[in-house]
């Protein structure tokens, strides 16, 4: 096999000798955590290997399947993992790939191997953390199979048939001894696979979740690549005239690829995601810096050259220019350096210069050739500049009034008695009646209740300034205590659990999404810190004889009903709102830390959050109408 490493050994080979035992002892070191993100990491690891085969030009499709027993199969039509004898280990290369820990996943070092960072720890890590793993390789005219358990060979490699095709099929069963949960989350996997397809133009990825009764094959394939990604993120938004096709700049130099797609909408938010080797660099880095610098400079140069600025040293700031911008910056490079605590910031400084150069060149050309959209982009930025000056004045006025100070807590807040924020929680409750129930139900030493009257303002449409003038938002900000925007300070949080508790109906869902929008836009660090939760009130109470059971979703209810034997008498109480529960029931099912289930809100996929928020609330009225009509059956009194 193409093992370049055997030619010059260096320090990194010491890691090669480390056994898979080390992986089982300290899984977090290799996959980040043993929670749900770590579990998903196993899938990404295999898929990344298949994507590498695609990037190298050998594979064109990847099929991912989750089976009813929570095992996962990944099939690609690449070259297949080599099966011939490895010169150093004197074993089939397939066995070496699956049982020897490789630093950085550089094993095989084939021409264009770009994975790295968070992923690329190697397929052997997945093997080490799987109760069972089966691999089937089609290569060199044959079909080869092999099996493992917890990283150890259980069936040595055997040729089981002939085939002219090539490719790799891996099925693994995550080890319940390692993971807190082995139940994959459908949405998280689907979103990531879709993202992979956006980032790798034309690559076909399918996803089948056989756990679902009506399992459909989801297909992701995009001929427009990241331009399609940008269009997807901007769906339902009003696009600036002349920009319906995103600006797409791509350049390949030596072993590096720089790609940027961008499009402006009439909204006020900046949505820019950056990737390095298909990894979402949540903390940005040099590629993002290069893009931002180039964007600001190129627009200002162009506007000056066109005589758009009245005064000589007039300038638009980067922030002004990025208002309403949706963009994807994707780079592929060998030896990416990932920095920061979560290794999600690109550090290679050559990418700053490279993205800056390449994007400047392409974008300046675009502006020259497309004067109409160029004018629109500048007009939009000038509007932002005006609004920013006005908002600053308004904010200064608000600050003087002391609205963002914690001195005067809102009257509606039933605060807890403990002052140590790390021990306390606040329930944000919809409506005064549910608020009343929650106040009676709570354990007042550590649980505070803030009832919200009416719908909170639609922050997406109103913008920060108008939202601040709403009473609801003001009491929310004051109760939480962190302030927001430039004045935000996480250490001032008055509670370390902020729990959104709404009715289990459409209105409740709407209020929840409004609250999440607010936190996402203006208090993102509280989400990052893991402070925001969603309470899970039950939907039903099932009584059989004297036994009562609370049921939290429709699927479970169906299952329960199917399990009840014929003849048995039962009654079902459906809770339409929190107000229908008496305080004891509310405590027992939803607020008692011993019984309740809280969903922690994460920004695992900020792109998805952004999208669901704008689908419901974006500025384009037509789209909102469509959305609401589509959901008309479920919707009652939805405030449009
Ligand atoms: C080692 C070397 C080569 C390919 C692979 C591994 C490989 C790994 C995976 C994992 C999933 N799908 C995969 N496809 C290929 C290079 C083989 C060659 O040079 O022919």
XYZ file of C-alpha atoms and ligand atoms in Angstrom:
660
model
C 0.000 0.000 0.000
C 0.983 3.604 -0.406
C 2.608 4.013 2.955
C 4.806 7.052 2.710
C 5.433 7.004 6.416
C 7.542 3.883 6.315
C 10.157 5.870 4.399
C 10.909 8.387 7.092
C 9.943 7.692 10.648
C 9.621 10.540 13.056
C 8.247 11.338 16.487
C 4.667 11.025 15.370
C 5.164 7.295 14.993
C 5.410 6.935 18.734
C 1.703 7.560 18.817
C 1.225 4.837 16.252
C 2.365 2.331 18.834
C -0.217 3.434 21.346
C -2.854 0.758 21.709
C -6.594 1.012 21.370
C -6.759 0.370 25.109
C -5.755 4.004 25.551
C -8.770 5.035 23.499
C -11.136 2.996 25.662
C -9.549 4.363 28.832
C -9.803 7.991 27.816
C -12.372 8.226 25.011
C -12.873 11.944 25.587
C -9.322 12.607 24.414
C -10.161 11.169 21.014
C -13.795 11.991 20.396
C -14.360 14.944 22.709
C -16.986 13.391 24.971
C -18.928 10.223 25.678
C -22.241 12.051 25.389
C -24.353 12.440 22.275
C -21.764 14.586 20.439
C -19.145 11.871 21.007
C -21.533 9.211 19.727
C -22.188 11.210 16.562
C -18.470 11.692 16.206
C -18.161 7.983 15.418
C -20.384 8.423 12.368
C -18.533 11.548 11.245
C -15.222 9.781 11.579
C -16.185 7.033 9.145
C -17.967 9.465 6.830
C -14.906 11.756 6.824
C -12.788 8.874 5.606
C -15.261 8.259 2.808
C -15.352 11.982 1.988
C -11.562 11.910 1.744
C -11.911 9.180 -0.854
C -14.353 11.457 -2.682
C -12.025 14.487 -2.451
C -9.219 12.358 -3.825
C -11.488 11.665 -6.785
C -12.200 8.002 -6.118
C -15.638 7.950 -4.506
C -18.829 9.644 -5.715
C -21.406 8.494 -3.211
C -21.766 7.674 0.438
C -24.739 5.869 1.959
C -25.384 6.165 5.661
C -27.949 3.984 7.414
C -29.040 3.868 11.040
C -30.531 0.482 11.882
C -33.312 -0.229 14.400
C -30.757 -1.576 16.899
C -28.842 1.744 16.736
C -26.010 0.332 14.703
C -24.761 2.420 11.799
C -23.595 1.468 8.321
C -21.497 3.687 6.065
C -20.920 2.548 2.495
C -18.747 4.299 -0.075
C -17.671 3.461 -3.615
C -14.056 4.513 -3.139
C -10.962 2.387 -3.623
C -11.653 0.219 -0.619
C -9.310 -0.068 2.351
C -6.225 -1.993 1.159
C -6.283 -5.704 2.010
C -2.759 -6.786 1.073
C -0.125 -7.583 3.676
C 1.264 -4.551 5.490
C 5.075 -4.678 5.198
C 5.736 -3.542 8.735
C 2.974 -5.255 10.681
C 2.901 -8.462 8.577
C -0.884 -8.401 8.738
C -3.572 -7.392 6.240
C -3.527 -3.601 5.873
C -7.280 -3.701 6.627
C -6.534 -5.093 10.073
C -3.833 -2.478 10.652
C -6.159 0.385 9.651
C -8.768 -0.859 12.113
C -6.600 -1.832 15.063
C -3.663 0.571 15.119
C -4.117 4.088 16.380
C -2.888 6.614 13.870
C -1.953 10.129 14.733
C -3.987 12.647 12.759
C -5.480 10.101 10.415
C -2.651 10.619 7.964
C -2.320 6.929 7.394
C -2.073 6.066 3.752
C -1.041 9.654 3.054
C -2.713 9.507 -0.342
C -2.201 12.695 -2.395
C -5.079 14.880 -1.261
C -5.790 13.938 2.298
C -7.225 16.933 4.025
C -9.115 15.731 7.036
C -7.759 16.707 10.402
C -8.505 18.528 13.597
C -11.544 17.320 15.405
C -12.068 14.443 13.020
C -9.461 12.369 11.333
C -8.515 10.574 14.534
C -8.860 7.398 12.531
C -11.303 4.649 11.930
C -9.519 2.535 14.592
C -10.929 4.860 17.251
C -14.441 3.985 16.104
C -13.478 0.316 16.277
C -12.105 0.687 19.816
C -15.368 2.270 20.981
C -17.705 -0.214 19.293
C -19.153 -3.296 20.930
C -18.950 -4.824 17.478
C -17.697 -3.655 14.088
C -18.011 -5.359 10.706
C -16.112 -4.250 7.663
C -16.517 -5.358 4.070
C -14.114 -4.269 1.362
C -14.490 -4.697 -2.366
C -11.088 -4.422 -3.968
C -8.691 -6.193 -6.319
C -11.581 -8.266 -7.742
C -12.623 -9.709 -4.406
C -14.934 -9.154 -1.433
C -13.182 -9.259 1.935
C -14.818 -9.330 5.340
C -13.607 -8.984 8.875
C -15.103 -8.462 12.350
C -14.029 -6.914 15.627
C -15.273 -6.367 19.118
C -14.072 -3.433 21.224
C -11.072 -3.095 18.933
C -10.036 -6.760 19.009
C -10.260 -9.099 16.015
C -13.079 -11.643 16.350
C -13.101 -12.885 12.742
C -9.874 -12.648 10.801
C -10.002 -11.318 7.266
C -11.568 -13.659 4.751
C -12.273 -13.455 1.084
C -15.980 -14.165 0.794
C -16.626 -13.559 -2.880
C -15.688 -11.865 -6.127
C -16.606 -8.419 -7.329
C -15.470 -6.023 -9.992
C -16.650 -3.110 -7.871
C -14.590 -1.273 -5.254
C -15.577 0.330 -1.995
C -15.814 0.077 1.764
C -18.755 -0.823 3.988
C -18.434 -0.368 7.736
C -21.143 -1.309 10.238
C -20.579 -0.539 13.897
C -22.480 -0.953 17.146
C -21.459 1.803 19.615
C -20.383 0.362 22.947
C -22.939 1.056 25.699
C -20.121 0.572 28.231
C -18.533 3.723 26.815
C -21.395 6.000 25.811
C -24.016 7.658 28.008
C -26.460 6.992 25.208
C -26.237 4.920 22.040
C -29.346 6.420 20.456
C -28.342 8.563 17.492
C -30.245 11.783 16.933
C -31.798 11.800 13.488
C -31.825 15.559 12.940
C -28.235 16.093 14.041
C -26.928 13.430 11.689
C -29.147 14.548 8.798
C -27.997 18.163 9.175
C -24.330 17.234 9.286
C -24.607 14.954 6.253
C -26.419 17.690 4.358
C -23.672 20.125 5.363
C -21.049 17.689 4.072
C -22.887 17.498 0.742
C -23.058 21.315 0.499
C -19.352 21.563 1.230
C -18.389 18.985 -1.364
C -20.097 19.920 -4.615
C -21.771 17.021 -6.446
C -20.945 14.442 -3.769
C -24.039 12.307 -3.241
C -24.814 11.391 0.335
C -27.892 9.405 1.278
C -29.282 8.948 4.760
C -31.729 6.247 5.820
C -33.020 5.988 9.353
C -34.580 2.552 9.673
C -35.726 3.326 13.205
C -38.497 5.433 11.704
C -41.631 3.567 10.714
C -41.852 5.322 7.362
C -38.110 5.264 6.735
C -37.368 7.305 3.649
C -34.037 7.762 1.965
C -32.932 11.376 2.295
C -30.685 12.404 -0.565
C -28.205 15.234 -0.398
C -26.413 16.322 -3.544
C -25.732 19.891 -4.622
C -24.331 20.926 -7.968
C -23.920 24.490 -6.672
C -21.966 23.475 -3.556
C -21.663 26.284 -0.990
C -23.717 28.634 -3.202
C -26.588 26.219 -2.673
C -25.769 26.298 1.052
C -26.098 30.095 1.102
C -29.376 29.962 -0.842
C -30.672 27.390 1.623
C -29.786 29.597 4.604
C -31.453 32.571 2.929
C -34.629 30.705 2.012
C -37.692 32.736 2.893
C -35.732 35.968 3.078
C -35.903 38.905 0.766
C -32.718 38.953 -1.317
C -31.167 42.238 -2.455
C -32.096 42.942 -6.110
C -29.761 41.361 -8.631
C -28.279 38.931 -6.128
C -30.573 35.931 -6.554
C -27.470 34.040 -7.636
C -24.943 34.146 -4.775
C -21.504 35.567 -5.480
C -19.235 32.532 -5.711
C -15.458 32.801 -5.658
C -13.295 29.748 -5.943
C -9.614 29.229 -6.452
C -7.361 26.237 -6.216
C -3.644 26.784 -5.641
C -1.161 23.970 -5.172
C -2.594 21.867 -2.380
C -5.059 24.482 -1.156
C -8.620 25.367 -2.121
C -10.331 28.633 -1.159
C -14.062 28.971 -1.713
C -16.470 31.724 -0.712
C -20.168 32.162 -1.471
C -22.145 35.186 -0.319
C -25.510 36.842 -0.715
C -27.206 39.750 1.055
C -30.785 39.818 2.297
C -32.826 42.777 3.490
C -32.566 41.675 7.151
C -30.193 42.899 9.816
C -28.202 39.852 10.774
C -24.889 38.527 9.714
C -24.720 34.796 9.109
C -21.208 33.756 8.168
C -20.031 30.201 8.664
C -16.485 29.138 8.058
C -15.085 25.690 7.428
C -11.630 24.234 7.155
C -11.437 20.765 5.662
C -15.194 20.421 6.076
C -14.952 21.122 9.787
C -17.120 23.963 11.039
C -14.642 26.395 12.567
C -17.118 27.815 15.055
C -14.482 30.160 16.456
C -13.415 31.334 13.018
C -9.715 31.889 12.503
C -7.381 33.110 9.808
C -9.590 32.203 6.838
C -12.496 34.174 8.281
C -10.265 37.137 9.138
C -8.942 37.170 5.578
C -12.467 37.137 4.196
C -13.686 39.955 6.439
C -10.716 42.196 5.744
C -11.033 41.657 2.001
C -14.791 42.282 2.041
C -14.492 45.615 3.850
C -11.517 46.813 1.838
C -12.881 45.814 -1.564
C -16.262 47.473 -1.008
C -14.700 50.697 0.268
C -12.214 50.818 -2.614
C -14.997 50.256 -5.111
C -17.335 52.848 -3.575
C -14.553 55.433 -3.531
C -13.579 54.716 -7.132
C -17.206 55.061 -8.228
C -17.471 58.411 -6.475
C -20.215 57.139 -4.189
C -18.708 58.685 -1.059
C -19.382 62.401 -0.647
C -16.483 63.072 1.692
C -12.916 62.119 1.017
C -12.192 59.979 4.079
C -15.667 58.493 4.349
C -15.668 54.765 5.080
C -18.083 51.933 5.709
C -17.230 49.688 8.633
C -17.076 45.910 8.308
C -20.090 45.644 10.572
C -22.155 47.905 8.310
C -21.171 45.936 5.242
C -21.997 42.615 6.851
C -25.544 43.548 7.829
C -27.873 41.115 6.061
C -24.931 39.101 4.763
C -25.118 35.327 4.520
C -21.815 33.729 3.561
C -19.880 30.500 3.631
C -16.098 30.496 3.675
C -14.639 27.072 3.036
C -10.960 26.243 2.740
C -9.188 22.963 2.217
C -5.541 22.660 3.101
C -2.971 20.135 4.180
C -1.870 20.233 7.821
C -4.565 22.474 9.236
C -3.730 23.899 12.646
C -6.748 24.006 14.907
C -6.510 26.218 17.960
C -8.516 27.217 20.971
C -10.034 25.163 23.715
C -12.449 23.354 21.433
C -10.041 23.221 18.477
C -12.513 25.041 16.293
C -10.382 28.011 15.255
C -8.109 27.815 12.216
C -4.582 29.004 12.986
C -2.590 28.673 9.742
C -1.583 32.263 9.019
C -1.005 31.616 5.353
C -4.777 31.202 5.018
C -5.325 34.821 6.096
C -3.262 36.134 3.196
C -4.541 33.574 0.755
C -8.265 34.092 1.398
C -7.701 37.854 1.448
C -5.906 37.807 -1.917
C -8.205 35.410 -3.681
C -11.470 36.830 -2.392
C -10.381 40.452 -3.049
C -9.487 39.603 -6.614
C -12.684 37.709 -7.355
C -14.977 40.095 -5.519
C -13.491 43.256 -7.127
C -14.018 41.635 -10.508
C -17.603 40.806 -9.609
C -18.340 44.382 -8.533
C -16.863 45.774 -11.766
C -18.947 43.422 -13.857
C -22.180 43.751 -11.860
C -22.715 47.458 -11.092
C -26.414 47.049 -10.174
C -26.065 44.583 -7.283
C -22.848 46.397 -6.276
C -24.880 49.562 -5.774
C -27.493 47.680 -3.743
C -24.856 46.231 -1.417
C -23.418 49.691 -0.783
C -26.866 51.238 -0.297
C -27.653 48.569 2.274
C -24.399 49.201 4.144
C -25.041 52.947 4.185
C -28.475 52.253 5.659
C -26.843 50.137 8.346
C -24.415 52.940 9.125
C -27.287 55.380 9.686
C -29.239 52.918 11.828
C -26.148 52.112 13.872
C -25.654 55.749 14.758
C -29.317 56.107 15.689
C -29.301 52.882 17.733
C -26.221 53.977 19.628
C -27.963 57.144 20.697
C -31.048 55.173 21.759
C -28.941 52.677 23.674
C -27.190 55.427 25.539
C -30.577 56.767 26.540
C -31.716 53.297 27.688
C -28.552 52.878 29.732
C -29.121 56.174 31.462
C -32.569 55.006 32.457
C -30.900 52.033 34.113
C -32.970 49.417 32.330
C -30.056 47.071 32.001
C -29.097 47.288 35.649
C -30.133 44.561 38.046
C -30.935 47.023 40.813
C -34.647 47.017 40.170
C -35.905 43.484 39.535
C -39.180 43.143 37.649
C -42.296 43.017 39.784
C -43.609 39.857 38.156
C -40.520 37.893 39.105
C -40.974 35.483 42.012
C -37.327 35.216 42.931
C -35.666 32.401 44.836
C -34.020 32.883 48.194
C -30.601 31.380 47.460
C -28.213 33.919 45.947
C -25.509 31.577 44.616
C -26.301 31.540 40.880
C -24.667 28.161 40.319
C -27.418 26.594 42.450
C -30.428 28.454 41.165
C -32.800 28.268 38.235
C -35.387 30.490 36.651
C -38.511 29.177 34.936
C -39.754 31.411 32.170
C -43.433 30.603 31.997
C -46.034 31.506 29.430
C -49.016 33.391 30.769
C -50.102 34.464 34.233
C -52.217 31.390 35.004
C -49.452 28.889 34.335
C -47.209 31.329 36.184
C -49.494 31.013 39.197
C -49.343 27.209 39.116
C -45.580 27.295 38.791
C -45.282 29.695 41.719
C -47.245 27.335 43.961
C -45.411 24.292 42.666
C -41.836 25.515 42.934
C -39.236 24.926 45.603
C -38.711 28.566 46.405
C -35.226 28.251 47.832
C -33.653 27.709 44.413
C -36.404 28.122 41.816
C -37.510 31.503 40.532
C -40.537 32.034 38.284
C -40.931 34.723 35.666
C -44.346 34.733 34.006
C -44.405 36.362 30.583
C -47.571 38.098 29.587
C -48.543 37.764 25.927
C -46.187 37.083 23.107
C -42.716 38.451 23.306
C -41.822 40.734 20.472
C -40.660 39.154 17.271
C -37.003 40.095 17.626
C -36.117 39.105 14.095
C -38.396 41.702 12.601
C -38.273 44.360 15.261
C -34.513 44.546 15.737
C -32.766 45.030 19.069
C -33.830 48.586 19.690
C -37.574 48.100 19.419
C -37.414 44.791 21.272
C -35.821 46.533 24.202
C -38.789 48.804 24.563
C -41.077 45.834 25.165
C -41.862 45.185 28.831
C -41.494 41.456 28.421
C -37.987 41.666 27.054
C -37.014 44.192 29.678
C -38.119 41.994 32.546
C -36.333 39.048 30.955
C -33.063 40.959 30.625
C -33.257 42.369 34.114
C -34.120 39.028 35.703
C -31.276 37.213 33.971
C -28.870 39.950 34.930
C -26.157 39.549 32.278
C -27.028 42.624 30.254
C -26.610 42.249 26.508
C -24.631 43.297 23.485
C -21.430 45.151 24.361
C -22.383 45.181 28.039
C -22.945 41.444 28.247
C -21.272 39.730 31.188
C -21.866 36.027 31.765
C -20.563 36.235 35.308
C -23.481 38.446 36.204
C -25.991 35.710 35.340
C -28.369 35.410 38.286
C -29.209 31.768 37.503
C -27.219 29.012 35.844
C -30.347 27.293 34.604
C -32.723 29.320 32.479
C -35.654 27.035 31.797
C -38.242 27.803 29.155
C -41.547 26.225 30.153
C -44.347 26.583 27.619
C -47.503 24.681 26.772
C -47.111 21.597 24.618
C -49.056 23.139 21.740
C -48.375 25.304 18.708
C -48.615 28.574 20.613
C -46.212 27.207 23.164
C -43.839 26.185 20.397
C -44.075 29.667 18.921
C -43.242 31.347 22.202
C -40.375 28.934 22.737
C -38.943 29.740 19.328
C -39.291 33.477 20.009
C -37.440 33.105 23.287
C -34.743 31.008 21.658
C -34.398 33.629 18.926
C -33.896 36.231 21.570
C -31.229 34.206 23.390
C -29.572 33.206 20.129
C -29.339 36.774 18.867
C -28.580 38.720 21.974
C -27.370 36.395 24.712
C -25.656 33.672 22.710
C -23.018 33.124 25.437
C -25.695 31.871 27.843
C -26.506 29.148 25.303
C -22.818 28.414 24.789
C -22.412 28.162 28.545
C -25.161 25.535 28.599
C -27.470 27.628 30.781
C -30.579 27.444 28.610
C -33.003 24.529 28.919
C -36.428 23.546 27.737
C -38.815 21.976 30.227
C -40.723 18.908 29.134
C -44.263 18.915 30.490
C -46.221 15.704 29.879
C -48.878 15.555 27.166
C -51.015 12.864 28.771
C -51.807 11.120 31.994
C -52.690 7.499 31.477
C -54.559 5.839 34.307
C -54.994 2.085 34.505
C -56.833 1.144 37.671
C -55.068 3.032 40.441
C -51.835 3.422 38.545
C -51.030 6.691 36.830
C -48.364 7.288 34.296
C -47.337 10.522 32.603
C -46.596 10.340 28.894
C -44.437 12.963 27.223
C -44.997 12.480 23.506
C -47.403 11.038 20.968
C -45.084 8.257 19.832
C -44.817 6.921 23.369
C -48.562 7.211 23.806
C -49.127 5.095 20.685
C -46.713 2.511 22.020
C -48.374 2.438 25.435
C -51.820 2.045 23.936
C -50.619 -0.813 21.770
C -49.250 -2.533 24.865
C -52.502 -2.365 26.833
C -54.295 -5.693 26.782
C -57.828 -5.854 25.392
C -60.442 -5.530 27.998
C -58.399 -3.537 30.353
C -60.055 -0.267 31.314
C -58.041 2.900 31.148
C -58.525 6.643 31.004
C -56.440 9.258 29.318
C -56.219 12.844 30.403
C -54.790 15.165 27.802
C -53.086 18.278 29.103
C -53.739 21.149 26.755
C -51.763 23.588 28.827
C -49.648 23.893 31.926
C -52.584 25.655 33.574
C -54.560 22.390 33.565
C -52.133 20.709 35.888
C -52.430 21.267 39.564
C -49.267 22.479 41.300
C -48.443 18.989 42.653
C -48.642 17.481 39.208
C -46.589 20.296 37.699
C -43.900 19.830 40.345
C -43.838 16.071 40.018
C -43.713 15.920 36.226
C -41.875 19.008 35.110
C -40.096 20.850 37.904
C -38.792 18.315 40.402
C -35.094 17.841 39.582
C -35.457 14.195 40.634
C -38.115 13.347 38.037
C -38.075 15.973 35.336
C -36.339 15.820 31.972
C -34.751 19.046 30.789
C -33.524 19.480 27.249
C -30.334 21.481 27.198
C -30.268 23.962 24.341
C -26.992 23.776 22.398
C -25.834 25.453 19.243
C -24.528 22.238 17.799
C -25.565 23.422 14.455
C -26.033 27.162 14.415
C -27.024 26.962 10.775
C -30.064 24.865 11.652
C -31.073 27.166 14.496
C -30.803 30.220 12.280
C -32.905 28.530 9.646
C -35.755 27.355 11.813
C -35.938 30.783 13.358
C -36.116 32.579 10.049
C -38.545 30.104 8.525
C -41.095 31.143 11.058
C -40.174 34.763 11.384
C -38.200 35.989 8.402
C -39.252 39.244 6.831
C -40.676 37.753 3.677
C -44.409 37.735 4.213
C -45.216 35.304 1.401
C -43.015 32.662 2.883
C -44.538 33.087 6.311
C -47.982 32.720 4.827
C -46.965 29.513 3.082
C -45.488 28.176 6.260
C -48.550 28.946 8.268
C -50.943 27.587 5.655
C -48.936 24.402 5.497
C -49.283 24.039 9.227
C -52.801 25.401 9.360
C -54.191 22.204 10.796
C -52.122 22.495 13.912
C -52.213 26.240 14.172
C -54.680 28.055 16.336
C -54.454 31.777 16.984
C -50.941 31.950 15.657
C -49.993 35.563 15.827
C -48.772 36.468 12.329
C -6.028 3.574 3.640
C -5.434 3.747 2.396
C -6.216 4.024 1.301
C -7.588 4.155 1.428
C -8.196 3.983 2.697
C -7.386 3.714 3.787
C -9.663 4.098 2.818
C -10.260 4.181 4.092
C -11.636 4.269 4.186
C -12.540 4.356 5.233
C -13.816 4.420 4.687
N -13.735 4.358 3.362
C -12.406 4.264 3.017
N -11.847 4.196 1.798
C -10.496 4.107 1.709
C -5.571 4.234 -0.036
C -5.758 3.028 -0.879
C -4.997 3.039 -2.184
O -3.971 3.681 -2.272
O -5.479 2.366 -3.106
